[in-house]
C-alpha cells in the first residue's frame, strides 16, 4: 500500500484480525476503600491509614506467620493502588479503562499496539498505533 503524508494504512476486519481481550483488572479504589469521585487528598489520607495498618515494620510480634504473609500481600496491593491512583495521569488512564473493560487490540509491527474499546469500534474507522505513526482502518 502506498504511504501518504508519512502514514501507512493497512485494512483489517475487526472481527477477524483484532483479538478480543477481556482482562480482569483489580479495583484499585476498592483496595483503598475509596470511591472514584474522591479527591487526591482524600485518596492519600486513605492510603496513609492503610499503610500504617499493614506496613510490615508496624506489625506486632504476636501475629501468626500465615497472617503476616497476607498482610504483606495486602500492603503490596495498597502500594500498587496508590502508585496508580496517586498520579493524576495514571489515575485518568485507569478511570478510562474501568469505563471500557472490553476492547479490541492488535500488535503493530513496531511492537506497539492498536487499541479500541468495543464502544469506540462502532464509531471510529481509523486507529493509530500507540507507539508509531502507523494507522489501521476498521472495516465493517
Short mmCIF file of N, CA, C and O in Angstrom, two decimals:
data_model
loop_
_atom_site.label_atom_id
_atom_site.label_comp_id
_atom_site.label_asym_id
_atom_site.label_seq_id
_atom_site.Cartn_x
_atom_site.Cartn_y
_atom_site.Cartn_z
N UNK A 1 0.84 -1.18 0.00
CA UNK A 1 0.00 0.00 0.00
C UNK A 1 0.88 1.24 0.00
O UNK A 1 1.96 1.23 0.56
N UNK A 2 0.38 2.26 -0.58
CA UNK A 2 1.14 3.49 -0.71
C UNK A 2 0.99 4.35 0.55
O UNK A 2 -0.10 4.55 1.05
N UNK A 3 2.10 4.85 1.01
CA UNK A 3 2.07 5.71 2.20
C UNK A 3 1.75 7.13 1.77
O UNK A 3 2.26 7.62 0.78
N UNK A 4 0.87 7.79 2.53
CA UNK A 4 0.53 9.18 2.27
C UNK A 4 0.79 9.98 3.52
O UNK A 4 0.39 9.58 4.60
N UNK A 5 1.45 11.10 3.34
CA UNK A 5 1.72 12.04 4.45
C UNK A 5 2.39 11.33 5.63
O UNK A 5 2.08 11.59 6.77
N UNK A 6 3.27 10.39 5.35
CA UNK A 6 4.01 9.71 6.41
C UNK A 6 3.23 8.62 7.12
O UNK A 6 3.71 8.05 8.08
N UNK A 7 2.02 8.34 6.69
CA UNK A 7 1.20 7.32 7.33
C UNK A 7 1.02 6.14 6.39
O UNK A 7 0.78 6.32 5.21
N UNK A 8 1.15 4.97 6.92
CA UNK A 8 0.92 3.78 6.13
C UNK A 8 -0.40 3.18 6.60
O UNK A 8 -0.62 3.04 7.79
N UNK A 9 -1.25 2.82 5.66
CA UNK A 9 -2.55 2.27 6.03
C UNK A 9 -2.60 0.78 5.74
O UNK A 9 -2.13 0.31 4.73
N UNK A 10 -3.19 0.08 6.66
CA UNK A 10 -3.48 -1.34 6.48
C UNK A 10 -4.95 -1.51 6.77
O UNK A 10 -5.51 -0.82 7.63
N UNK A 11 -5.60 -2.41 6.09
CA UNK A 11 -7.03 -2.65 6.30
C UNK A 11 -7.21 -3.98 7.04
O UNK A 11 -6.63 -4.98 6.66
N UNK A 12 -8.02 -3.95 8.07
CA UNK A 12 -8.28 -5.15 8.85
C UNK A 12 -9.76 -5.20 9.19
O UNK A 12 -10.38 -4.18 9.44
N UNK A 13 -10.29 -6.39 9.24
CA UNK A 13 -11.64 -6.58 9.76
C UNK A 13 -11.51 -6.82 11.25
O UNK A 13 -10.77 -7.70 11.68
N UNK A 14 -12.20 -6.03 12.04
CA UNK A 14 -12.09 -6.14 13.49
C UNK A 14 -12.39 -7.56 13.96
O UNK A 14 -11.66 -8.12 14.75
N UNK A 15 -13.44 -8.13 13.47
CA UNK A 15 -13.86 -9.42 13.99
C UNK A 15 -12.90 -10.55 13.65
O UNK A 15 -12.89 -11.57 14.31
N UNK A 16 -12.06 -10.39 12.63
CA UNK A 16 -11.16 -11.46 12.24
C UNK A 16 -9.73 -11.26 12.70
O UNK A 16 -9.06 -12.20 13.09
N UNK A 17 -9.24 -10.04 12.64
CA UNK A 17 -7.83 -9.81 12.90
C UNK A 17 -7.56 -9.34 14.32
O UNK A 17 -6.63 -9.79 14.95
N UNK A 18 -8.35 -8.45 14.81
CA UNK A 18 -8.11 -7.95 16.16
C UNK A 18 -8.66 -8.94 17.17
O UNK A 18 -9.80 -9.36 17.07
N UNK A 19 -7.84 -9.31 18.12
CA UNK A 19 -8.24 -10.30 19.12
C UNK A 19 -9.04 -9.60 20.21
O UNK A 19 -8.61 -8.57 20.72
N UNK A 20 -10.16 -10.16 20.58
CA UNK A 20 -10.96 -9.59 21.66
C UNK A 20 -10.34 -10.01 22.98
O UNK A 20 -10.08 -11.16 23.22
N UNK A 21 -10.08 -9.04 23.81
CA UNK A 21 -9.49 -9.31 25.12
C UNK A 21 -10.43 -8.81 26.20
O UNK A 21 -11.01 -7.75 26.08
N UNK A 22 -10.53 -9.59 27.22
CA UNK A 22 -11.17 -9.12 28.45
C UNK A 22 -10.19 -9.43 29.56
O UNK A 22 -9.98 -10.57 29.91
N UNK A 23 -9.56 -8.40 30.06
CA UNK A 23 -8.58 -8.58 31.11
C UNK A 23 -9.19 -8.09 32.41
O UNK A 23 -9.46 -6.91 32.55
N UNK A 24 -9.45 -9.02 33.32
CA UNK A 24 -10.00 -8.57 34.60
C UNK A 24 -8.96 -7.72 35.32
O UNK A 24 -7.80 -8.06 35.39
N UNK A 25 -9.39 -6.59 35.78
CA UNK A 25 -8.49 -5.66 36.44
C UNK A 25 -8.84 -5.57 37.92
O UNK A 25 -9.98 -5.71 38.31
N UNK A 26 -7.82 -5.30 38.70
CA UNK A 26 -8.06 -5.10 40.12
C UNK A 26 -8.77 -3.76 40.29
O UNK A 26 -8.54 -2.82 39.55
N UNK A 27 -9.63 -3.71 41.26
CA UNK A 27 -10.33 -2.46 41.57
C UNK A 27 -9.49 -1.72 42.60
O UNK A 27 -9.58 -1.97 43.81
N UNK A 28 -8.63 -0.82 42.12
CA UNK A 28 -7.71 -0.10 43.00
C UNK A 28 -8.46 0.78 43.99
O UNK A 28 -7.99 1.00 45.11
N UNK A 29 -9.62 1.29 43.61
CA UNK A 29 -10.42 2.09 44.55
C UNK A 29 -10.89 1.23 45.72
O UNK A 29 -10.83 1.64 46.87
N UNK A 30 -11.35 0.05 45.41
CA UNK A 30 -11.83 -0.87 46.45
C UNK A 30 -10.70 -1.23 47.41
O UNK A 30 -10.90 -1.30 48.62
N UNK A 31 -9.50 -1.43 46.87
CA UNK A 31 -8.35 -1.78 47.70
C UNK A 31 -8.05 -0.66 48.70
O UNK A 31 -7.70 -0.92 49.85
N UNK A 32 -8.23 0.59 48.27
CA UNK A 32 -8.01 1.72 49.18
C UNK A 32 -9.26 2.06 50.00
O UNK A 32 -9.21 2.95 50.85
N UNK A 33 -10.37 1.38 49.72
CA UNK A 33 -11.61 1.70 50.41
C UNK A 33 -12.13 3.06 50.02
O UNK A 33 -12.67 3.80 50.84
N UNK A 34 -11.97 3.40 48.74
CA UNK A 34 -12.31 4.74 48.25
C UNK A 34 -13.31 4.67 47.11
O UNK A 34 -13.60 3.60 46.58
N UNK A 35 -13.80 5.83 46.73
CA UNK A 35 -14.70 5.99 45.59
C UNK A 35 -14.00 6.79 44.51
O UNK A 35 -13.19 7.67 44.82
N UNK A 36 -14.32 6.55 43.23
CA UNK A 36 -13.69 7.30 42.14
C UNK A 36 -13.91 8.82 42.22
O UNK A 36 -13.10 9.58 41.71
N UNK A 37 -14.96 9.23 42.87
CA UNK A 37 -15.25 10.67 42.96
C UNK A 37 -14.41 11.39 44.02
O UNK A 37 -14.43 12.62 44.09
N UNK A 38 -13.67 10.66 44.83
CA UNK A 38 -12.89 11.28 45.90
C UNK A 38 -11.69 12.04 45.35
O UNK A 38 -11.12 11.66 44.32
N UNK A 39 -11.31 13.09 46.05
CA UNK A 39 -10.18 13.92 45.63
C UNK A 39 -8.86 13.20 45.90
O UNK A 39 -8.81 12.21 46.65
N UNK A 40 -7.81 13.71 45.31
CA UNK A 40 -6.48 13.15 45.52
C UNK A 40 -6.08 13.22 46.99
O UNK A 40 -5.46 12.29 47.52
N UNK A 41 -6.48 14.28 47.67
CA UNK A 41 -6.19 14.44 49.10
C UNK A 41 -6.89 13.34 49.91
O UNK A 41 -6.29 12.74 50.80
N UNK A 42 -8.15 13.08 49.59
CA UNK A 42 -8.90 12.02 50.29
C UNK A 42 -8.31 10.64 50.01
O UNK A 42 -8.20 9.82 50.92
N UNK A 43 -7.91 10.40 48.77
CA UNK A 43 -7.27 9.13 48.43
C UNK A 43 -5.97 8.95 49.20
O UNK A 43 -5.68 7.87 49.71
N UNK A 44 -5.21 10.04 49.31
CA UNK A 44 -3.93 9.98 50.03
C UNK A 44 -4.14 9.67 51.50
O UNK A 44 -3.39 8.89 52.10
N UNK A 45 -5.16 10.26 52.10
CA UNK A 45 -5.45 10.00 53.51
C UNK A 45 -5.80 8.54 53.74
O UNK A 45 -5.34 7.92 54.70
N UNK A 46 -6.61 7.98 52.86
CA UNK A 46 -6.98 6.57 52.99
C UNK A 46 -5.77 5.67 52.80
O UNK A 46 -5.59 4.69 53.52
N UNK A 47 -4.92 6.02 51.83
CA UNK A 47 -3.69 5.26 51.59
C UNK A 47 -2.81 5.29 52.83
O UNK A 47 -2.32 4.24 53.28
N UNK A 48 -2.61 6.46 53.41
CA UNK A 48 -1.73 6.60 54.57
C UNK A 48 -2.23 5.80 55.77
O UNK A 48 -1.44 5.17 56.47
N UNK A 49 -3.54 5.79 55.98
CA UNK A 49 -4.11 5.00 57.09
C UNK A 49 -3.86 3.51 56.88
O UNK A 49 -3.49 2.80 57.81
N UNK A 50 -4.07 3.05 55.64
CA UNK A 50 -3.87 1.63 55.35
C UNK A 50 -2.39 1.23 55.43
O UNK A 50 -2.07 0.13 55.88
N UNK A 51 -1.51 2.11 54.99
CA UNK A 51 -0.07 1.82 55.06
C UNK A 51 0.35 1.64 56.52
O UNK A 51 1.10 0.72 56.84
N UNK A 52 -0.14 2.51 57.40
CA UNK A 52 0.19 2.37 58.81
C UNK A 52 -0.34 1.07 59.40
O UNK A 52 0.28 0.45 60.26
N UNK A 53 -1.48 0.64 58.90
CA UNK A 53 -2.10 -0.58 59.40
C UNK A 53 -1.40 -1.84 58.90
O UNK A 53 -1.24 -2.81 59.65
N UNK A 54 -0.97 -1.83 57.64
CA UNK A 54 -0.44 -3.06 57.02
C UNK A 54 1.07 -3.06 56.77
O UNK A 54 1.60 -4.06 56.31
N UNK A 55 1.78 -1.98 57.05
CA UNK A 55 3.21 -1.95 56.78
C UNK A 55 3.91 -3.06 57.58
O UNK A 55 3.65 -3.21 58.78
N UNK A 56 4.79 -3.83 56.94
CA UNK A 56 5.46 -4.93 57.63
C UNK A 56 6.22 -4.50 58.89
O UNK A 56 6.27 -5.26 59.87
N UNK A 57 6.78 -3.32 58.89
CA UNK A 57 7.52 -2.84 60.07
C UNK A 57 6.60 -2.46 61.23
O UNK A 57 7.06 -2.30 62.35
N UNK A 58 5.32 -2.31 60.97
CA UNK A 58 4.36 -1.90 62.01
C UNK A 58 3.61 -3.08 62.62
O UNK A 58 2.74 -2.89 63.46
N UNK A 59 3.92 -4.30 62.20
CA UNK A 59 3.20 -5.48 62.68
C UNK A 59 3.71 -5.89 64.07
O UNK A 59 4.90 -5.83 64.35
N UNK A 60 2.78 -6.30 64.90
CA UNK A 60 3.17 -6.75 66.23
C UNK A 60 3.76 -8.16 66.15
O UNK A 60 3.51 -8.90 65.20
N UNK A 61 4.53 -8.53 67.14
CA UNK A 61 5.24 -9.82 67.14
C UNK A 61 4.30 -11.00 67.34
O UNK A 61 4.65 -12.13 67.01
N UNK A 62 3.09 -10.76 67.86
CA UNK A 62 2.18 -11.87 68.15
C UNK A 62 1.27 -12.24 66.97
O UNK A 62 0.37 -13.06 67.11
N UNK A 63 1.50 -11.68 65.78
CA UNK A 63 0.69 -12.00 64.60
C UNK A 63 1.15 -13.36 64.06
O UNK A 63 2.34 -13.58 63.87
N UNK A 64 0.21 -14.30 63.82
CA UNK A 64 0.59 -15.62 63.29
C UNK A 64 1.29 -15.50 61.93
O UNK A 64 1.01 -14.59 61.15
N UNK A 65 2.18 -16.45 61.65
CA UNK A 65 3.01 -16.41 60.43
C UNK A 65 2.16 -16.33 59.16
O UNK A 65 2.48 -15.58 58.24
N UNK A 66 1.08 -17.10 59.06
CA UNK A 66 0.22 -17.07 57.88
C UNK A 66 -0.42 -15.72 57.67
O UNK A 66 -0.58 -15.26 56.55
N UNK A 67 -0.78 -15.08 58.75
CA UNK A 67 -1.41 -13.77 58.66
C UNK A 67 -0.39 -12.70 58.26
O UNK A 67 -0.73 -11.72 57.59
N UNK A 68 0.86 -12.89 58.65
CA UNK A 68 1.91 -11.93 58.27
C UNK A 68 2.03 -11.87 56.76
O UNK A 68 2.08 -10.79 56.17
N UNK A 69 2.05 -13.04 56.11
CA UNK A 69 2.15 -13.09 54.65
C UNK A 69 0.95 -12.42 53.99
O UNK A 69 1.09 -11.69 53.02
N UNK A 70 -0.26 -12.64 54.52
CA UNK A 70 -1.46 -12.00 53.99
C UNK A 70 -1.36 -10.48 54.12
O UNK A 70 -1.73 -9.74 53.20
N UNK A 71 -0.87 -10.02 55.26
CA UNK A 71 -0.72 -8.58 55.48
C UNK A 71 0.32 -7.97 54.55
O UNK A 71 0.14 -6.85 54.08
N UNK A 72 1.40 -8.70 54.27
CA UNK A 72 2.42 -8.21 53.34
C UNK A 72 1.82 -8.09 51.95
O UNK A 72 2.03 -7.08 51.25
N UNK A 73 1.05 -9.09 51.53
CA UNK A 73 0.40 -9.04 50.21
C UNK A 73 -0.59 -7.88 50.14
O UNK A 73 -0.67 -7.18 49.14
N UNK A 74 -1.32 -7.67 51.22
CA UNK A 74 -2.27 -6.55 51.27
C UNK A 74 -1.52 -5.23 51.18
O UNK A 74 -1.94 -4.32 50.48
N UNK A 75 -0.40 -5.12 51.87
CA UNK A 75 0.42 -3.91 51.81
C UNK A 75 0.91 -3.65 50.39
O UNK A 75 0.88 -2.51 49.90
N UNK A 76 1.34 -4.70 49.69
CA UNK A 76 1.81 -4.56 48.31
C UNK A 76 0.68 -4.06 47.41
O UNK A 76 0.89 -3.17 46.58
N UNK A 77 -0.53 -4.62 47.58
CA UNK A 77 -1.68 -4.16 46.79
C UNK A 77 -2.01 -2.70 47.09
O UNK A 77 -2.32 -1.92 46.18
N UNK A 78 -1.96 -2.31 48.34
CA UNK A 78 -2.23 -0.93 48.74
C UNK A 78 -1.22 0.00 48.08
O UNK A 78 -1.58 1.06 47.54
N UNK A 79 0.04 -0.40 48.09
CA UNK A 79 1.08 0.41 47.47
C UNK A 79 0.88 0.52 45.96
O UNK A 79 1.02 1.59 45.38
N UNK A 80 0.51 -0.58 45.32
CA UNK A 80 0.22 -0.56 43.88
C UNK A 80 -0.96 0.36 43.57
O UNK A 80 -0.94 1.12 42.60
N UNK A 81 -2.00 0.28 44.39
CA UNK A 81 -3.17 1.13 44.20
C UNK A 81 -2.78 2.59 44.28
O UNK A 81 -3.22 3.41 43.45
N UNK A 82 -1.95 2.94 45.24
CA UNK A 82 -1.55 4.34 45.38
C UNK A 82 -0.68 4.79 44.21
O UNK A 82 -0.79 5.92 43.75
N UNK A 83 0.18 3.91 43.69
CA UNK A 83 1.01 4.27 42.54
C UNK A 83 0.15 4.61 41.33
O UNK A 83 0.52 5.46 40.53
N UNK A 84 -0.99 3.98 41.21
CA UNK A 84 -1.90 4.26 40.09
C UNK A 84 -2.80 5.44 40.39
O UNK A 84 -2.92 6.37 39.59
N UNK A 85 -3.43 5.44 41.54
CA UNK A 85 -4.41 6.48 41.85
C UNK A 85 -3.79 7.76 42.39
O UNK A 85 -4.44 8.81 42.37
N UNK A 86 -2.56 7.71 42.85
CA UNK A 86 -1.91 8.89 43.39
C UNK A 86 -1.27 9.78 42.34
O UNK A 86 -0.81 10.87 42.65
N UNK A 87 -1.27 9.34 41.11
CA UNK A 87 -0.71 10.11 40.00
C UNK A 87 -1.86 10.48 39.07
O UNK A 87 -2.58 9.60 38.60
N UNK A 88 -2.03 11.76 38.80
CA UNK A 88 -3.18 12.21 38.00
C UNK A 88 -3.25 11.54 36.63
O UNK A 88 -4.32 11.17 36.16
N UNK A 89 -2.10 11.37 36.00
CA UNK A 89 -2.07 10.80 34.65
C UNK A 89 -2.47 9.32 34.66
O UNK A 89 -3.31 8.90 33.87
N UNK A 90 -1.87 8.54 35.56
CA UNK A 90 -2.20 7.11 35.60
C UNK A 90 -3.62 6.90 36.13
O UNK A 90 -4.29 5.96 35.72
N UNK A 91 -4.09 7.78 37.02
CA UNK A 91 -5.46 7.68 37.52
C UNK A 91 -6.45 7.91 36.38
O UNK A 91 -7.43 7.18 36.24
N UNK A 92 -6.17 8.91 35.57
CA UNK A 92 -7.05 9.21 34.44
C UNK A 92 -7.11 8.02 33.47
O UNK A 92 -8.19 7.62 33.03
N UNK A 93 -5.95 7.45 33.17
CA UNK A 93 -5.90 6.29 32.28
C UNK A 93 -6.65 5.10 32.88
O UNK A 93 -7.41 4.43 32.20
N UNK A 94 -6.46 4.87 34.17
CA UNK A 94 -7.16 3.77 34.85
C UNK A 94 -8.67 3.99 34.83
O UNK A 94 -9.43 3.06 34.57
N UNK A 95 -9.10 5.22 35.09
CA UNK A 95 -10.54 5.52 35.07
C UNK A 95 -11.14 5.26 33.69
O UNK A 95 -12.26 4.76 33.59
N UNK A 96 -10.41 5.60 32.64
CA UNK A 96 -10.89 5.31 31.28
C UNK A 96 -10.98 3.81 31.03
O UNK A 96 -11.94 3.33 30.43
N UNK A 97 -10.01 3.08 31.50
CA UNK A 97 -10.03 1.63 31.32
C UNK A 97 -11.16 0.99 32.11
O UNK A 97 -11.74 0.01 31.66
N UNK A 98 -11.47 1.53 33.27
CA UNK A 98 -12.58 0.99 34.06
C UNK A 98 -13.90 1.15 33.32
O UNK A 98 -14.77 0.30 33.40
N UNK A 99 -14.01 2.26 32.61
CA UNK A 99 -15.25 2.54 31.88
C UNK A 99 -15.40 1.60 30.68
O UNK A 99 -16.50 1.17 30.36
N UNK A 100 -14.30 1.29 30.02
CA UNK A 100 -14.32 0.43 28.84
C UNK A 100 -13.54 -0.85 29.11
O UNK A 100 -12.41 -1.00 28.70
N UNK A 101 -14.14 -1.76 29.84
CA UNK A 101 -13.47 -3.00 30.21
C UNK A 101 -13.18 -3.89 29.01
O UNK A 101 -12.24 -4.65 29.01
N UNK A 102 -13.99 -3.83 27.97
CA UNK A 102 -13.80 -4.68 26.80
C UNK A 102 -13.23 -3.86 25.67
O UNK A 102 -13.73 -2.79 25.36
N UNK A 103 -12.19 -4.38 25.05
CA UNK A 103 -11.61 -3.65 23.94
C UNK A 103 -10.97 -4.63 22.96
O UNK A 103 -10.73 -5.79 23.27
N UNK A 104 -10.73 -4.12 21.76
CA UNK A 104 -10.04 -4.88 20.74
C UNK A 104 -8.60 -4.40 20.69
O UNK A 104 -8.33 -3.21 20.87
N UNK A 105 -7.68 -5.32 20.43
CA UNK A 105 -6.29 -4.92 20.33
C UNK A 105 -5.59 -5.75 19.27
O UNK A 105 -5.98 -6.87 18.99
N UNK A 106 -4.60 -5.15 18.66
CA UNK A 106 -3.77 -5.83 17.67
C UNK A 106 -2.37 -5.28 17.81
O UNK A 106 -2.17 -4.08 17.97
N UNK A 107 -1.38 -6.16 17.71
CA UNK A 107 0.01 -5.73 17.80
C UNK A 107 0.43 -5.06 16.49
O UNK A 107 0.04 -5.50 15.41
N UNK A 108 1.21 -4.05 16.60
CA UNK A 108 1.78 -3.35 15.45
C UNK A 108 3.16 -3.94 15.17
O UNK A 108 3.80 -4.49 16.06
N UNK A 109 3.62 -3.78 13.96
CA UNK A 109 4.93 -4.32 13.61
C UNK A 109 6.07 -3.63 14.36
O UNK A 109 7.16 -4.17 14.49
N UNK A 110 5.82 -2.43 14.90
CA UNK A 110 6.84 -1.72 15.65
C UNK A 110 6.95 -2.22 17.09
O UNK A 110 7.86 -1.85 17.82
N UNK A 111 5.99 -3.04 17.51
CA UNK A 111 5.96 -3.53 18.88
C UNK A 111 4.89 -2.84 19.72
O UNK A 111 4.60 -3.27 20.83
N UNK A 112 4.32 -1.76 19.20
CA UNK A 112 3.24 -1.07 19.90
C UNK A 112 1.92 -1.80 19.72
O UNK A 112 1.89 -2.94 19.25
N UNK A 113 0.83 -1.14 20.10
CA UNK A 113 -0.48 -1.77 19.98
C UNK A 113 -1.50 -0.80 19.42
O UNK A 113 -1.45 0.40 19.69
N UNK A 114 -2.42 -1.35 18.65
CA UNK A 114 -3.63 -0.64 18.25
C UNK A 114 -4.68 -1.08 19.25
O UNK A 114 -4.88 -2.27 19.45
N UNK A 115 -5.35 -0.14 19.88
CA UNK A 115 -6.36 -0.49 20.87
C UNK A 115 -7.58 0.37 20.66
O UNK A 115 -7.47 1.58 20.49
N UNK A 116 -8.75 -0.26 20.69
CA UNK A 116 -10.00 0.47 20.56
C UNK A 116 -11.03 -0.26 21.43
O UNK A 116 -11.09 -1.48 21.45
N UNK A 117 -11.82 0.51 22.18
CA UNK A 117 -12.85 -0.11 23.01
C UNK A 117 -13.97 -0.63 22.13
O UNK A 117 -14.12 -0.22 20.97
N UNK A 118 -14.74 -1.52 22.66
CA UNK A 118 -15.85 -2.08 21.90
C UNK A 118 -16.83 -0.98 21.48
O UNK A 118 -17.32 -0.96 20.37
N UNK A 119 -17.06 -0.01 22.35
CA UNK A 119 -17.95 1.10 22.02
C UNK A 119 -17.36 1.98 20.93
O UNK A 119 -18.06 2.39 20.00
N UNK A 120 -16.07 2.27 21.02
CA UNK A 120 -15.41 3.10 20.02
C UNK A 120 -15.37 2.42 18.66
O UNK A 120 -15.41 3.09 17.63
N UNK A 121 -15.25 1.10 18.63
CA UNK A 121 -15.15 0.37 17.37
C UNK A 121 -16.37 0.58 16.49
O UNK A 121 -16.28 0.49 15.27
N UNK A 122 -17.50 0.90 17.09
CA UNK A 122 -18.72 1.17 16.33
C UNK A 122 -18.69 2.56 15.70
O UNK A 122 -19.35 2.81 14.71
N UNK A 123 -17.91 3.47 16.28
CA UNK A 123 -17.92 4.87 15.85
C UNK A 123 -16.72 5.28 15.01
O UNK A 123 -16.84 6.13 14.15
N UNK A 124 -15.55 4.71 15.26
CA UNK A 124 -14.33 5.14 14.55
C UNK A 124 -13.99 4.18 13.43
O UNK A 124 -14.40 3.02 13.44
N UNK A 125 -13.25 4.67 12.45
CA UNK A 125 -12.82 3.79 11.38
C UNK A 125 -11.30 3.70 11.29
O UNK A 125 -10.77 2.79 10.70
N UNK A 126 -10.58 4.65 11.89
CA UNK A 126 -9.13 4.63 11.89
C UNK A 126 -8.61 4.54 13.32
O UNK A 126 -9.11 5.23 14.21
N UNK A 127 -7.59 3.70 13.52
CA UNK A 127 -7.00 3.53 14.84
C UNK A 127 -5.49 3.68 14.69
O UNK A 127 -4.88 3.04 13.84
N UNK A 128 -4.91 4.53 15.52
CA UNK A 128 -3.46 4.78 15.48
C UNK A 128 -2.74 3.85 16.44
O UNK A 128 -3.25 3.52 17.50
N UNK A 129 -1.52 3.49 16.06
CA UNK A 129 -0.65 2.73 16.94
C UNK A 129 -0.28 3.63 18.12
O UNK A 129 -0.12 4.84 17.96
N UNK A 130 -0.15 3.04 19.30
CA UNK A 130 0.19 3.85 20.47
C UNK A 130 1.68 4.21 20.54
O UNK A 130 2.10 4.98 21.41
N UNK A 131 2.48 3.68 19.61
CA UNK A 131 3.92 3.93 19.63
C UNK A 131 4.43 4.66 18.39
O UNK A 131 5.24 5.55 18.49
N UNK A 132 3.95 4.27 17.22
CA UNK A 132 4.45 4.87 15.98
C UNK A 132 3.32 5.57 15.22
O UNK A 132 2.23 5.73 15.75
N UNK A 133 3.57 5.95 13.98
CA UNK A 133 2.57 6.69 13.21
C UNK A 133 1.70 5.83 12.32
O UNK A 133 0.92 6.35 11.53
N UNK A 134 1.83 4.51 12.42
CA UNK A 134 1.01 3.64 11.58
C UNK A 134 -0.45 3.69 12.00
O UNK A 134 -0.78 3.84 13.17
N UNK A 135 -1.34 3.58 11.02
CA UNK A 135 -2.78 3.65 11.23
C UNK A 135 -3.43 2.44 10.54
O UNK A 135 -3.02 2.07 9.47
N UNK A 136 -4.42 1.86 11.21
CA UNK A 136 -5.19 0.81 10.56
C UNK A 136 -6.62 1.30 10.38
O UNK A 136 -7.08 2.16 11.14
N UNK A 137 -7.29 0.76 9.39
CA UNK A 137 -8.68 1.11 9.15
C UNK A 137 -9.54 -0.07 9.54
O UNK A 137 -9.25 -1.21 9.19
N UNK A 138 -10.61 0.21 10.27
CA UNK A 138 -11.54 -0.83 10.67
C UNK A 138 -12.60 -0.94 9.60
O UNK A 138 -13.29 0.03 9.30
N UNK A 139 -12.72 -2.11 9.02
CA UNK A 139 -13.74 -2.36 8.01
C UNK A 139 -14.91 -3.09 8.65
O UNK A 139 -14.71 -4.00 9.44
N UNK A 140 -16.09 -2.70 8.31
CA UNK A 140 -17.29 -3.34 8.89
C UNK A 140 -17.99 -4.15 7.83
O UNK A 140 -17.96 -3.95 6.69
#
